[in-house]
GROMACS .gro file of C-alpha atoms in nm:
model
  190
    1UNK     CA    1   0.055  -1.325   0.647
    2UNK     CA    2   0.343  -1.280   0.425
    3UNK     CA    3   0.101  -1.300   0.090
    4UNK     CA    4  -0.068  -0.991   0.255
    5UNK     CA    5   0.264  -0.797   0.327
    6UNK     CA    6   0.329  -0.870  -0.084
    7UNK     CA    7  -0.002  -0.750  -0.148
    8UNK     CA    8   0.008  -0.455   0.039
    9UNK     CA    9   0.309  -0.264  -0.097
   10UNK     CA   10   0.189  -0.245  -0.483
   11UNK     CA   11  -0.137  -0.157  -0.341
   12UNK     CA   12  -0.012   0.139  -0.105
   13UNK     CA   13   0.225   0.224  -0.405
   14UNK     CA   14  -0.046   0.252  -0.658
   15UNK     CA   15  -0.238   0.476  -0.408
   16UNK     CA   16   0.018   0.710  -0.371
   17UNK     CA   17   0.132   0.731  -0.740
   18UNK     CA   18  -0.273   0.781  -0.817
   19UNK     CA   19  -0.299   1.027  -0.540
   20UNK     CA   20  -0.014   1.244  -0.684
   21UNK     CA   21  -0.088   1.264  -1.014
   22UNK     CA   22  -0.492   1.402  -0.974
   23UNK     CA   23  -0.567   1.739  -1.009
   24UNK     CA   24  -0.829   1.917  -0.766
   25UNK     CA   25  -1.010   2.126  -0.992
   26UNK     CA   26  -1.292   2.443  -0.890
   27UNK     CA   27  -1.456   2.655  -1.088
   28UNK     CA   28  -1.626   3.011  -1.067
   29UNK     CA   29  -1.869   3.192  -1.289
   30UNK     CA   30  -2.073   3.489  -1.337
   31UNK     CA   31  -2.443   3.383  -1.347
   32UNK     CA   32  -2.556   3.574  -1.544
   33UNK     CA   33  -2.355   3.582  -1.844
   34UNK     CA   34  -2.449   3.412  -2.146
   35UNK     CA   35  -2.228   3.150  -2.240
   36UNK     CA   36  -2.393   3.025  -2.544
   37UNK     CA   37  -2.345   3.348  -2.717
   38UNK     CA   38  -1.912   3.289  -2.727
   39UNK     CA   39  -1.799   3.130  -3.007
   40UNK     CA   40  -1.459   3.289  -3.050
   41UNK     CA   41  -1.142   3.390  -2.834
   42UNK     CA   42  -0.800   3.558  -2.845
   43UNK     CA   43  -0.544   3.537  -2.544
   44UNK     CA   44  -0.536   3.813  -2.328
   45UNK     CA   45  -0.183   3.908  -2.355
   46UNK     CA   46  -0.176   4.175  -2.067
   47UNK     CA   47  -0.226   3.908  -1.835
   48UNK     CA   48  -0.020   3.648  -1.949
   49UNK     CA   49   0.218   3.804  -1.943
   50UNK     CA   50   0.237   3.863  -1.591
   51UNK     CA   51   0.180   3.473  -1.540
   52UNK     CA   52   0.536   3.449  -1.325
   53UNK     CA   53   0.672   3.092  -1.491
   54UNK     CA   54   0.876   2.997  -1.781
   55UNK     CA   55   0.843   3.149  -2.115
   56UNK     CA   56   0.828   2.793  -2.254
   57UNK     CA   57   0.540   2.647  -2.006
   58UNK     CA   58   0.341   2.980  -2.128
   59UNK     CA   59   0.369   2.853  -2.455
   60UNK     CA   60   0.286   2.491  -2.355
   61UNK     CA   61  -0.028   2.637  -2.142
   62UNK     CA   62  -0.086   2.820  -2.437
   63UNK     CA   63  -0.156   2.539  -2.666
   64UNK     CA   64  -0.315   2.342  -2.482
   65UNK     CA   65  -0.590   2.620  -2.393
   66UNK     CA   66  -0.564   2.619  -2.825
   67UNK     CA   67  -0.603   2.266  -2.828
   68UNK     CA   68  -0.931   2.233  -2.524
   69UNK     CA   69  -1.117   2.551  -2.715
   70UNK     CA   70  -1.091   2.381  -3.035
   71UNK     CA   71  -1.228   2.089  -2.926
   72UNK     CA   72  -1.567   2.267  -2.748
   73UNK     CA   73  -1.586   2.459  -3.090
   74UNK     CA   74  -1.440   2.789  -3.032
   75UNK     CA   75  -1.247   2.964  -3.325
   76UNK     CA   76  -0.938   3.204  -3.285
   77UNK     CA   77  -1.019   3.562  -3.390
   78UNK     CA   78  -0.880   3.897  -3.385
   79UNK     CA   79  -1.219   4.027  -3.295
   80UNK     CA   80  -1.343   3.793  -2.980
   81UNK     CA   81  -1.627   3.741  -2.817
   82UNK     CA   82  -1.339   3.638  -2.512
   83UNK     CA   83  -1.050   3.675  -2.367
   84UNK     CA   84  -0.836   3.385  -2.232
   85UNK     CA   85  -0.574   3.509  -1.943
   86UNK     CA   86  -0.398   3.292  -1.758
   87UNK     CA   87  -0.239   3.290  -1.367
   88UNK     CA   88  -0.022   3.044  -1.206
   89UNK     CA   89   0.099   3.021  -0.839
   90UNK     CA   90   0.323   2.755  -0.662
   91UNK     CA   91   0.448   2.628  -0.327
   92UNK     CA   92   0.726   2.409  -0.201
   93UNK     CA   93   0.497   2.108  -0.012
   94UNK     CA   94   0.648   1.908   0.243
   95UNK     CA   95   0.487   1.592   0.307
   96UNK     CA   96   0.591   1.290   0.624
   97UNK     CA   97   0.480   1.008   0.585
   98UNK     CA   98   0.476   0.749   0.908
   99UNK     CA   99   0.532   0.384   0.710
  100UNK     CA  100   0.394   0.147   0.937
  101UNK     CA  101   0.466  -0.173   0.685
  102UNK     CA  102   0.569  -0.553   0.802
  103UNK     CA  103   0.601  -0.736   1.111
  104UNK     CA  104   0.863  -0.703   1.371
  105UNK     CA  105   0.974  -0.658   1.746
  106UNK     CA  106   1.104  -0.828   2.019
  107UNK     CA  107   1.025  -1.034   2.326
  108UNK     CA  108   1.158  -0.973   2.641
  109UNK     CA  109   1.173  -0.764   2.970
  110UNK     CA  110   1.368  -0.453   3.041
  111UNK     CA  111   1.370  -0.073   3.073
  112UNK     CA  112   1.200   0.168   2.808
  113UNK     CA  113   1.130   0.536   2.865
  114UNK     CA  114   0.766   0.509   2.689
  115UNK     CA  115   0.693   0.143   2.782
  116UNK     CA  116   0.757  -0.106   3.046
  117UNK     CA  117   0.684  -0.523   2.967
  118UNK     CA  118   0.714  -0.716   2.654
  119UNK     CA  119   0.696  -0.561   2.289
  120UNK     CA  120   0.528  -0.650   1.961
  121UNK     CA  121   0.477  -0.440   1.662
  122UNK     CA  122   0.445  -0.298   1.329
  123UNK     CA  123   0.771  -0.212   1.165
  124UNK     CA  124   0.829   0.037   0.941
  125UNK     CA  125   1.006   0.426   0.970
  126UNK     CA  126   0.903   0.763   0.870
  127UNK     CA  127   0.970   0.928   0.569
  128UNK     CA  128   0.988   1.299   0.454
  129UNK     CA  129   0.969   1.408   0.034
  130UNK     CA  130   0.910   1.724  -0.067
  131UNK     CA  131   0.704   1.869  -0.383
  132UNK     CA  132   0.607   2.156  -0.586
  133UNK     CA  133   0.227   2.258  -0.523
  134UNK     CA  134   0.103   2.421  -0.837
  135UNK     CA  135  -0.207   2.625  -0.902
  136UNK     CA  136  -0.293   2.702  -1.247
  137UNK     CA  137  -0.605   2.966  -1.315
  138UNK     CA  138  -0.774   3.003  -1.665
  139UNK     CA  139  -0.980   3.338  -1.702
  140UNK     CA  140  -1.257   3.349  -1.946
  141UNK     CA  141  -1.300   3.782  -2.035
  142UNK     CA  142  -1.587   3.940  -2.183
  143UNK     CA  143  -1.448   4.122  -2.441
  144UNK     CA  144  -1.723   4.348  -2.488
  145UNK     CA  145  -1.786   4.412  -2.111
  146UNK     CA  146  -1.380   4.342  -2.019
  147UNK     CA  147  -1.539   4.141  -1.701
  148UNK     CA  148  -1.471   3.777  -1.597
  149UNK     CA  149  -1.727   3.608  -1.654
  150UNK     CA  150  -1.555   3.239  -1.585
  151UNK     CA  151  -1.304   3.117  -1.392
  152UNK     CA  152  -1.127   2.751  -1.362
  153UNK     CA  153  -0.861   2.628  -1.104
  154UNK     CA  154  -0.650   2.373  -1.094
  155UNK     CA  155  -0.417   2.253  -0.783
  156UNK     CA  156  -0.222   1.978  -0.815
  157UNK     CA  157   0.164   1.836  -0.799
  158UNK     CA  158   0.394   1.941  -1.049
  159UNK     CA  159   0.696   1.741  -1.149
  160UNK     CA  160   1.032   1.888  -1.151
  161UNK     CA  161   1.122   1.626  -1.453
  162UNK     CA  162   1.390   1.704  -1.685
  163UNK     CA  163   1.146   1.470  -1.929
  164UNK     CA  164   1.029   1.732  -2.172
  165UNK     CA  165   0.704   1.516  -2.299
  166UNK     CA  166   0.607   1.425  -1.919
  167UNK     CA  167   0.587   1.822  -1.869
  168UNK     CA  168   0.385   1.860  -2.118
  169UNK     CA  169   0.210   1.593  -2.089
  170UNK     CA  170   0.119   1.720  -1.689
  171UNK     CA  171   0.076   2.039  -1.810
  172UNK     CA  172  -0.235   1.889  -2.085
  173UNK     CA  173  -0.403   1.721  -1.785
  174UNK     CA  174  -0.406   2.046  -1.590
  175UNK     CA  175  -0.585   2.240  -1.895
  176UNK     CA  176  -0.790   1.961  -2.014
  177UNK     CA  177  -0.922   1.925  -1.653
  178UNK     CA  178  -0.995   2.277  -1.558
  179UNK     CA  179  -1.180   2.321  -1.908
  180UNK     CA  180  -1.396   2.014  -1.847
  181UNK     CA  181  -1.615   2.237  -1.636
  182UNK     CA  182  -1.700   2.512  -1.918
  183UNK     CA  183  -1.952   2.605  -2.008
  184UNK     CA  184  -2.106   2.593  -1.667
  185UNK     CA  185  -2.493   2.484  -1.781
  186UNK     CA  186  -2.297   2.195  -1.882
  187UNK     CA  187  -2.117   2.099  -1.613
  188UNK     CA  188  -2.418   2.168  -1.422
  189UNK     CA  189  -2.654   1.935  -1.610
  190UNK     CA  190  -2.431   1.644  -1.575
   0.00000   0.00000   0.00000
């Protein structure tokens, strides 16, 4: 029994670490656009602007977005084919957590509000944490029509880490995610 107590933890600790550090990712798109016909982009500065976070994680979404589109074979240009604009949202998440871990209890006979008779259990205590719930959009623009024509979301937990490269690092996986699913036929095909 104890082996499976030792096994447990790591296990239950590895879950949770994995399950904070995904990001749930969606994605919209005009169907009739055609997405083979963009080659180039510029960011939309209008609405990135109004993206309400720091100036410095606009700049590090910024180049990543550089870094994805490069990648998939877009060029920068002054004269696009579209525009990138990005929106962020976030919410203070307030998780409990009820750890029902080990063995414990007691034998015996006495009074108890909720239960009369002898007692054996699970030990273990509940625990509250808290956590920043971000959303990240990435809007793809017709330039030509000035209509979205694509849309990717990304929710997941953001760090509050003083750790410069982890931030960035986070803020990578977010882009590189939501990007996996352009161009739609793509994703679609898969």
């Amino acid at each position: 029994m104890k082996n499976i107590k030792l096994l447990g933890l790591p296990l239950l600790l590895l879950f949770f670490i994995t399950s904070c550090s995904s990001v749930s990712v969606l994605s919209d798109y005009d169907q009739k656009a055609d997405f083979n016909g963009y080659k180039s982009y510029a960011f939309y500065k209008t609405g990135i602007d109004k993206a309400q976070i720091s100036d410095l994680d606009k700049k590090r979404i910024l180049r990543a977005i550089e870094t994805e589109m490069s990648s998939r074979g877009f060029v920068k240009s002054e004269t696009p084919d579209i525009l990138v604009s990005i929106f962020t949202k976030e919410q203070e998440r307030v998780d409990v957590y009820n750890n029902n871990y080990g063995w414990g209890g007691a034998w015996g006979w006495g009074y108890n509000p909720w239960a009369w008779g002898p007692g054996f259990g699970w030990g273990g205590g509940t625990s509250v944490s808290a956590s920043t719930q971000g959303s990240l959009y990435i809007d793809l623009i017709d330039n030509k029509t000035n209509e979205l024509v694509w849309q990717g979301k990304g929710v997941g937990t953001l760090s509050n880490t003083k750790n410069i490269a982890k931030k960035e690092e986070r803020i990578r996986e977010f882009v590189s995610q939501i990007l996996e699913q352009y161009p739609p036929n793509a994703v679609a095909m898969k």
